[in-house]
Amino acid sequence: MLRSLLSLVAMAGLAAAHFSIEYPTWRADSLENSNYSQYVFPCANVPQGAWSDNRTDWPTTGGSLSLDLHHPWTYVFVNVGLGENVTNFNYSLTPSFWNETGSGTLCIPHLDLPAGLEPADGQHATIQVVTLGESGTALYNCADITFRKSGVSNFGGGNCTTSAGVSYSVVNQETNGTTTSSGGGSSTTSGSASTTTTATTGTSAGASKGVNMTVLTSVVALAVAFMYGMSA
Ligand SMILES: [Cu+2]
């Protein structure tokens, strides 16, 4: 009974869970194939080339990023690695990570590159997006790109829209009890880092998913507590 309840919860969690990269096009749909898992570092166990010819031109000065997020909230990290089949994502596009709230599309019109990263025209690279929730479990997805000095139309304007109820703030670095003065964002700021997007709350889709997730979490907590009770 308990086991079936737990597996039911797990299945429901999978259906409502995880995220996708809408732009640039992700390496492959990491939800469609049972060999893929967004829990697997660095790219959800999706091999490079899983979808052929799936490299998006992206400006050498930085570009747009659009995510479809399905949790009530998450922390978001965006990294870049250079090369054809990257395993070392050693450039961060989010020197201060984001605290995102809401379920739906989060579109960033322009992400700047860090100062040390000056890719050549035609340089292959991969963008890695990591989300981190309250359990400490991270989810990964990747999008393969080719840096282009020109000819890339920005994914801006009407295409880059953020869902109502979705917003994020940049988490400032803190030391014991004091916030460092870089909060204004000069030295470590990477483009949109000082931007806080806000949107109206309370659309039906995002809100209902959030409620479901909360209920699921409560059920899991109860089940785990029950198991502890039985084994103790
Ligand atoms: Cu999930």
CSV table of C-alpha atoms and ligand atoms in Angstrom, one decimal:
chain,number,residue,atom,x,y,z
A,1,MET,CA,0.0,0.0,0.0
A,2,LEU,CA,2.7,2.4,1.0
A,3,ARG,CA,4.9,1.3,-1.8
A,4,SER,CA,2.2,1.9,-4.4
A,5,LEU,CA,1.4,5.2,-2.9
A,6,LEU,CA,5.1,6.2,-3.1
A,7,SER,CA,5.4,5.1,-6.7
A,8,LEU,CA,2.2,6.9,-7.6
A,9,VAL,CA,3.6,10.1,-6.0
A,10,ALA,CA,6.9,9.6,-7.9
A,11,MET,CA,5.0,9.2,-11.2
A,12,ALA,CA,2.9,12.2,-10.6
A,13,GLY,CA,6.0,14.2,-9.6
A,14,LEU,CA,7.7,13.2,-12.9
A,15,ALA,CA,4.7,14.3,-15.0
A,16,ALA,CA,4.5,17.7,-13.3
A,17,ALA,CA,8.2,18.1,-13.0
A,18,HIS,CA,11.4,19.3,-14.7
A,19,PHE,CA,12.0,22.0,-17.1
A,20,SER,CA,12.9,22.7,-20.8
A,21,ILE,CA,15.1,25.1,-22.7
A,22,GLU,CA,12.9,26.8,-25.3
A,23,TYR,CA,15.7,29.0,-26.8
A,24,PRO,CA,18.3,28.3,-27.9
A,25,THR,CA,16.9,24.9,-28.9
A,26,TRP,CA,17.9,22.3,-26.4
A,27,ARG,CA,20.1,19.3,-27.4
A,28,ALA,CA,17.1,17.0,-27.4
A,29,ASP,CA,13.9,16.6,-25.5
A,30,SER,CA,15.3,15.2,-22.3
A,31,LEU,CA,11.8,14.1,-21.2
A,32,GLU,CA,10.9,11.9,-24.2
A,33,ASN,CA,13.6,9.2,-24.0
A,34,SER,CA,13.9,6.8,-21.0
A,35,ASN,CA,17.7,6.9,-21.3
A,36,TYR,CA,17.6,10.6,-20.5
A,37,SER,CA,17.3,12.0,-17.0
A,38,GLN,CA,17.5,15.7,-16.0
A,39,TYR,CA,19.0,14.5,-12.7
A,40,VAL,CA,22.2,13.5,-14.6
A,41,PHE,CA,25.1,16.0,-14.8
A,42,PRO,CA,26.0,17.7,-17.0
A,43,CYS,CA,23.4,17.5,-19.8
A,44,ALA,CA,20.6,15.1,-18.6
A,45,ASN,CA,22.5,12.1,-20.2
A,46,VAL,CA,21.6,13.5,-23.6
A,47,PRO,CA,24.6,12.8,-25.9
A,48,GLN,CA,25.9,15.6,-28.1
A,49,GLY,CA,24.3,15.1,-31.6
A,50,ALA,CA,21.2,13.4,-30.2
A,51,TRP,CA,19.2,15.6,-32.5
A,52,SER,CA,21.3,16.1,-35.7
A,53,ASP,CA,22.1,19.6,-37.0
A,54,ASN,CA,20.8,21.0,-33.7
A,55,ARG,CA,23.1,24.0,-33.1
A,56,THR,CA,21.7,27.4,-32.8
A,57,ASP,CA,23.6,30.5,-33.9
A,58,TRP,CA,24.1,32.8,-30.8
A,59,PRO,CA,25.7,36.2,-30.8
A,60,THR,CA,29.4,36.5,-29.7
A,61,THR,CA,28.2,39.3,-27.5
A,62,GLY,CA,25.6,37.2,-25.7
A,63,GLY,CA,22.0,36.4,-26.5
A,64,SER,CA,18.6,35.3,-25.4
A,65,LEU,CA,17.6,32.5,-23.2
A,66,SER,CA,14.1,31.1,-22.7
A,67,LEU,CA,13.1,28.5,-20.2
A,68,ASP,CA,9.9,26.7,-19.5
A,69,LEU,CA,9.8,26.1,-15.7
A,70,HIS,CA,7.3,23.9,-13.9
A,71,HIS,CA,8.0,24.2,-10.2
A,72,PRO,CA,6.6,26.8,-7.7
A,73,TRP,CA,10.1,28.2,-7.4
A,74,THR,CA,13.7,27.2,-8.2
A,75,TYR,CA,17.2,28.6,-8.2
A,76,VAL,CA,18.7,28.9,-11.7
A,77,PHE,CA,22.3,28.8,-12.9
A,78,VAL,CA,23.5,29.3,-16.5
A,79,ASN,CA,26.9,28.2,-17.7
A,80,VAL,CA,28.8,27.9,-20.9
A,81,GLY,CA,31.5,25.6,-22.1
A,82,LEU,CA,33.5,25.9,-25.3
A,83,GLY,CA,34.0,23.1,-27.7
A,84,GLU,CA,32.2,20.5,-29.8
A,85,ASN,CA,31.3,18.1,-27.0
A,86,VAL,CA,31.8,20.0,-23.7
A,87,THR,CA,32.2,18.5,-20.3
A,88,ASN,CA,33.7,21.5,-18.6
A,89,PHE,CA,31.2,24.4,-18.2
A,90,ASN,CA,33.7,26.8,-16.7
A,91,TYR,CA,32.0,30.1,-17.7
A,92,SER,CA,29.1,31.4,-15.7
A,93,LEU,CA,26.5,33.6,-17.2
A,94,THR,CA,24.9,34.0,-13.8
A,95,PRO,CA,27.7,35.2,-11.5
A,96,SER,CA,24.9,35.6,-9.0
A,97,PHE,CA,22.3,33.0,-9.4
A,98,TRP,CA,18.6,33.6,-9.8
A,99,ASN,CA,15.8,32.9,-7.4
A,100,GLU,CA,12.9,32.2,-9.7
A,101,THR,CA,9.3,32.1,-8.7
A,102,GLY,CA,6.3,30.7,-10.7
A,103,SER,CA,5.5,28.1,-13.3
A,104,GLY,CA,5.7,29.0,-16.9
A,105,THR,CA,8.0,30.7,-19.4
A,106,LEU,CA,11.0,32.8,-18.3
A,107,CYS,CA,12.6,34.6,-21.2
A,108,ILE,CA,15.8,36.7,-20.8
A,109,PRO,CA,16.2,39.0,-23.8
A,110,HIS,CA,19.9,39.3,-23.4
A,111,LEU,CA,22.5,37.5,-21.3
A,112,ASP,CA,26.0,39.0,-21.4
A,113,LEU,CA,29.1,36.9,-21.5
A,114,PRO,CA,31.7,37.2,-18.7
A,115,ALA,CA,34.7,39.5,-19.2
A,116,GLY,CA,37.1,36.6,-19.9
A,117,LEU,CA,35.0,35.0,-22.6
A,118,GLU,CA,35.5,36.4,-26.1
A,119,PRO,CA,34.5,33.6,-28.5
A,120,ALA,CA,35.5,33.7,-32.1
A,121,ASP,CA,33.0,33.7,-35.0
A,122,GLY,CA,32.0,30.1,-35.6
A,123,GLN,CA,33.1,28.8,-32.1
A,124,HIS,CA,31.1,25.9,-31.0
A,125,ALA,CA,29.9,25.9,-27.4
A,126,THR,CA,27.2,24.5,-25.1
A,127,ILE,CA,24.9,26.4,-22.8
A,128,GLN,CA,24.1,24.5,-19.6
A,129,VAL,CA,21.1,25.4,-17.5
A,130,VAL,CA,20.9,24.1,-13.9
A,131,THR,CA,18.0,24.4,-11.6
A,132,LEU,CA,18.1,23.6,-7.9
A,133,GLY,CA,15.2,23.1,-5.6
A,134,GLU,CA,14.5,22.8,-1.9
A,135,SER,CA,15.6,19.2,-1.6
A,136,GLY,CA,19.0,20.0,-3.0
A,137,THR,CA,18.3,18.0,-6.1
A,138,ALA,CA,19.6,19.7,-9.3
A,139,LEU,CA,18.2,19.3,-12.8
A,140,TYR,CA,20.3,19.8,-15.9
A,141,ASN,CA,19.6,20.6,-19.6
A,142,CYS,CA,21.9,21.8,-22.4
A,143,ALA,CA,21.7,23.7,-25.6
A,144,ASP,CA,24.4,23.5,-28.3
A,145,ILE,CA,25.3,26.8,-30.0
A,146,THR,CA,27.6,28.3,-32.6
A,147,PHE,CA,28.9,31.8,-31.7
A,148,ARG,CA,28.3,34.3,-34.5
A,149,LYS,CA,29.6,37.8,-34.8
A,150,SER,CA,26.8,38.8,-37.1
A,151,GLY,CA,23.7,37.6,-38.8
A,152,VAL,CA,22.0,36.4,-35.7
A,153,SER,CA,18.5,37.8,-35.2
A,154,ASN,CA,17.9,38.3,-31.6
A,155,PHE,CA,15.2,36.3,-30.0
A,156,GLY,CA,13.7,39.4,-28.6
A,157,GLY,CA,10.6,41.4,-29.1
A,158,GLY,CA,7.4,39.4,-29.2
A,159,ASN,CA,9.1,36.1,-29.1
A,160,CYS,CA,10.7,36.7,-25.8
A,161,THR,CA,7.9,36.8,-23.4
A,162,THR,CA,7.7,35.8,-19.7
A,163,SER,CA,4.5,34.2,-18.4
A,164,ALA,CA,2.3,36.1,-16.0
A,165,GLY,CA,3.2,34.9,-12.5
A,166,VAL,CA,6.9,34.2,-13.4
A,167,SER,CA,9.6,36.4,-12.0
A,168,TYR,CA,13.1,36.2,-10.8
A,169,SER,CA,15.6,38.1,-8.6
A,170,VAL,CA,19.3,37.9,-8.5
A,171,VAL,CA,20.6,36.5,-5.3
A,172,ASN,CA,23.2,38.8,-3.9
A,173,GLN,CA,26.4,37.5,-2.4
A,174,GLU,CA,26.4,37.7,1.4
A,175,THR,CA,29.0,37.1,4.1
A,176,ASN,CA,28.2,36.6,7.8
A,177,GLY,CA,25.5,39.0,8.5
A,178,THR,CA,26.5,41.6,6.0
A,179,THR,CA,25.6,42.1,2.4
A,180,THR,CA,28.7,42.9,0.3
A,181,SER,CA,28.7,46.2,-1.5
A,182,SER,CA,28.7,44.6,-4.9
A,183,GLY,CA,24.9,44.6,-4.7
A,184,GLY,CA,24.7,47.5,-7.0
A,185,GLY,CA,26.2,45.3,-9.6
A,186,SER,CA,29.3,46.9,-11.1
A,187,SER,CA,32.1,44.3,-10.9
A,188,THR,CA,30.3,41.1,-11.1
A,189,THR,CA,27.3,42.2,-13.0
A,190,SER,CA,26.6,40.2,-16.2
A,191,GLY,CA,24.1,42.0,-18.2
A,192,SER,CA,20.7,41.3,-16.8
A,193,ALA,CA,22.1,40.6,-13.4
A,194,SER,CA,20.7,43.8,-11.9
A,195,THR,CA,17.4,43.3,-13.5
A,196,THR,CA,14.4,42.0,-11.6
A,197,THR,CA,11.6,41.0,-13.9
A,198,THR,CA,8.2,41.2,-12.3
A,199,ALA,CA,4.9,40.1,-13.6
A,200,THR,CA,1.4,39.9,-12.3
A,201,THR,CA,0.5,37.0,-10.2
A,202,GLY,CA,-2.3,34.5,-10.2
A,203,THR,CA,-2.9,33.1,-13.7
A,204,SER,CA,-4.7,29.8,-13.5
A,205,ALA,CA,-2.1,27.5,-15.1
A,206,GLY,CA,0.8,28.5,-13.0
A,207,ALA,CA,-1.2,28.7,-9.8
A,208,SER,CA,-2.8,25.3,-10.1
A,209,LYS,CA,0.5,23.6,-10.9
A,210,GLY,CA,2.0,25.2,-7.8
A,211,VAL,CA,-0.8,23.9,-5.6
A,212,ASN,CA,-0.5,20.4,-7.0
A,213,MET,CA,3.2,20.5,-6.3
A,214,THR,CA,2.6,21.6,-2.7
A,215,VAL,CA,0.1,18.9,-2.2
A,216,LEU,CA,2.5,16.3,-3.6
A,217,THR,CA,5.3,17.5,-1.4
A,218,SER,CA,3.1,17.2,1.6
A,219,VAL,CA,2.1,13.7,0.7
A,220,VAL,CA,5.8,12.7,0.2
A,221,ALA,CA,6.6,14.2,3.6
A,222,LEU,CA,3.8,12.3,5.2
A,223,ALA,CA,4.9,9.1,3.6
A,224,VAL,CA,8.5,9.5,4.6
A,225,ALA,CA,7.5,10.4,8.2
A,226,PHE,CA,5.3,7.2,8.1
A,227,MET,CA,8.3,5.1,7.0
A,228,TYR,CA,10.5,6.5,9.7
A,229,GLY,CA,7.7,5.7,12.2
A,230,MET,CA,7.5,2.1,11.0
A,231,SER,CA,11.3,1.5,11.1
A,232,ALA,CA,11.9,3.1,14.4
B,1,CU,CU,10.8,18.6,-11.8
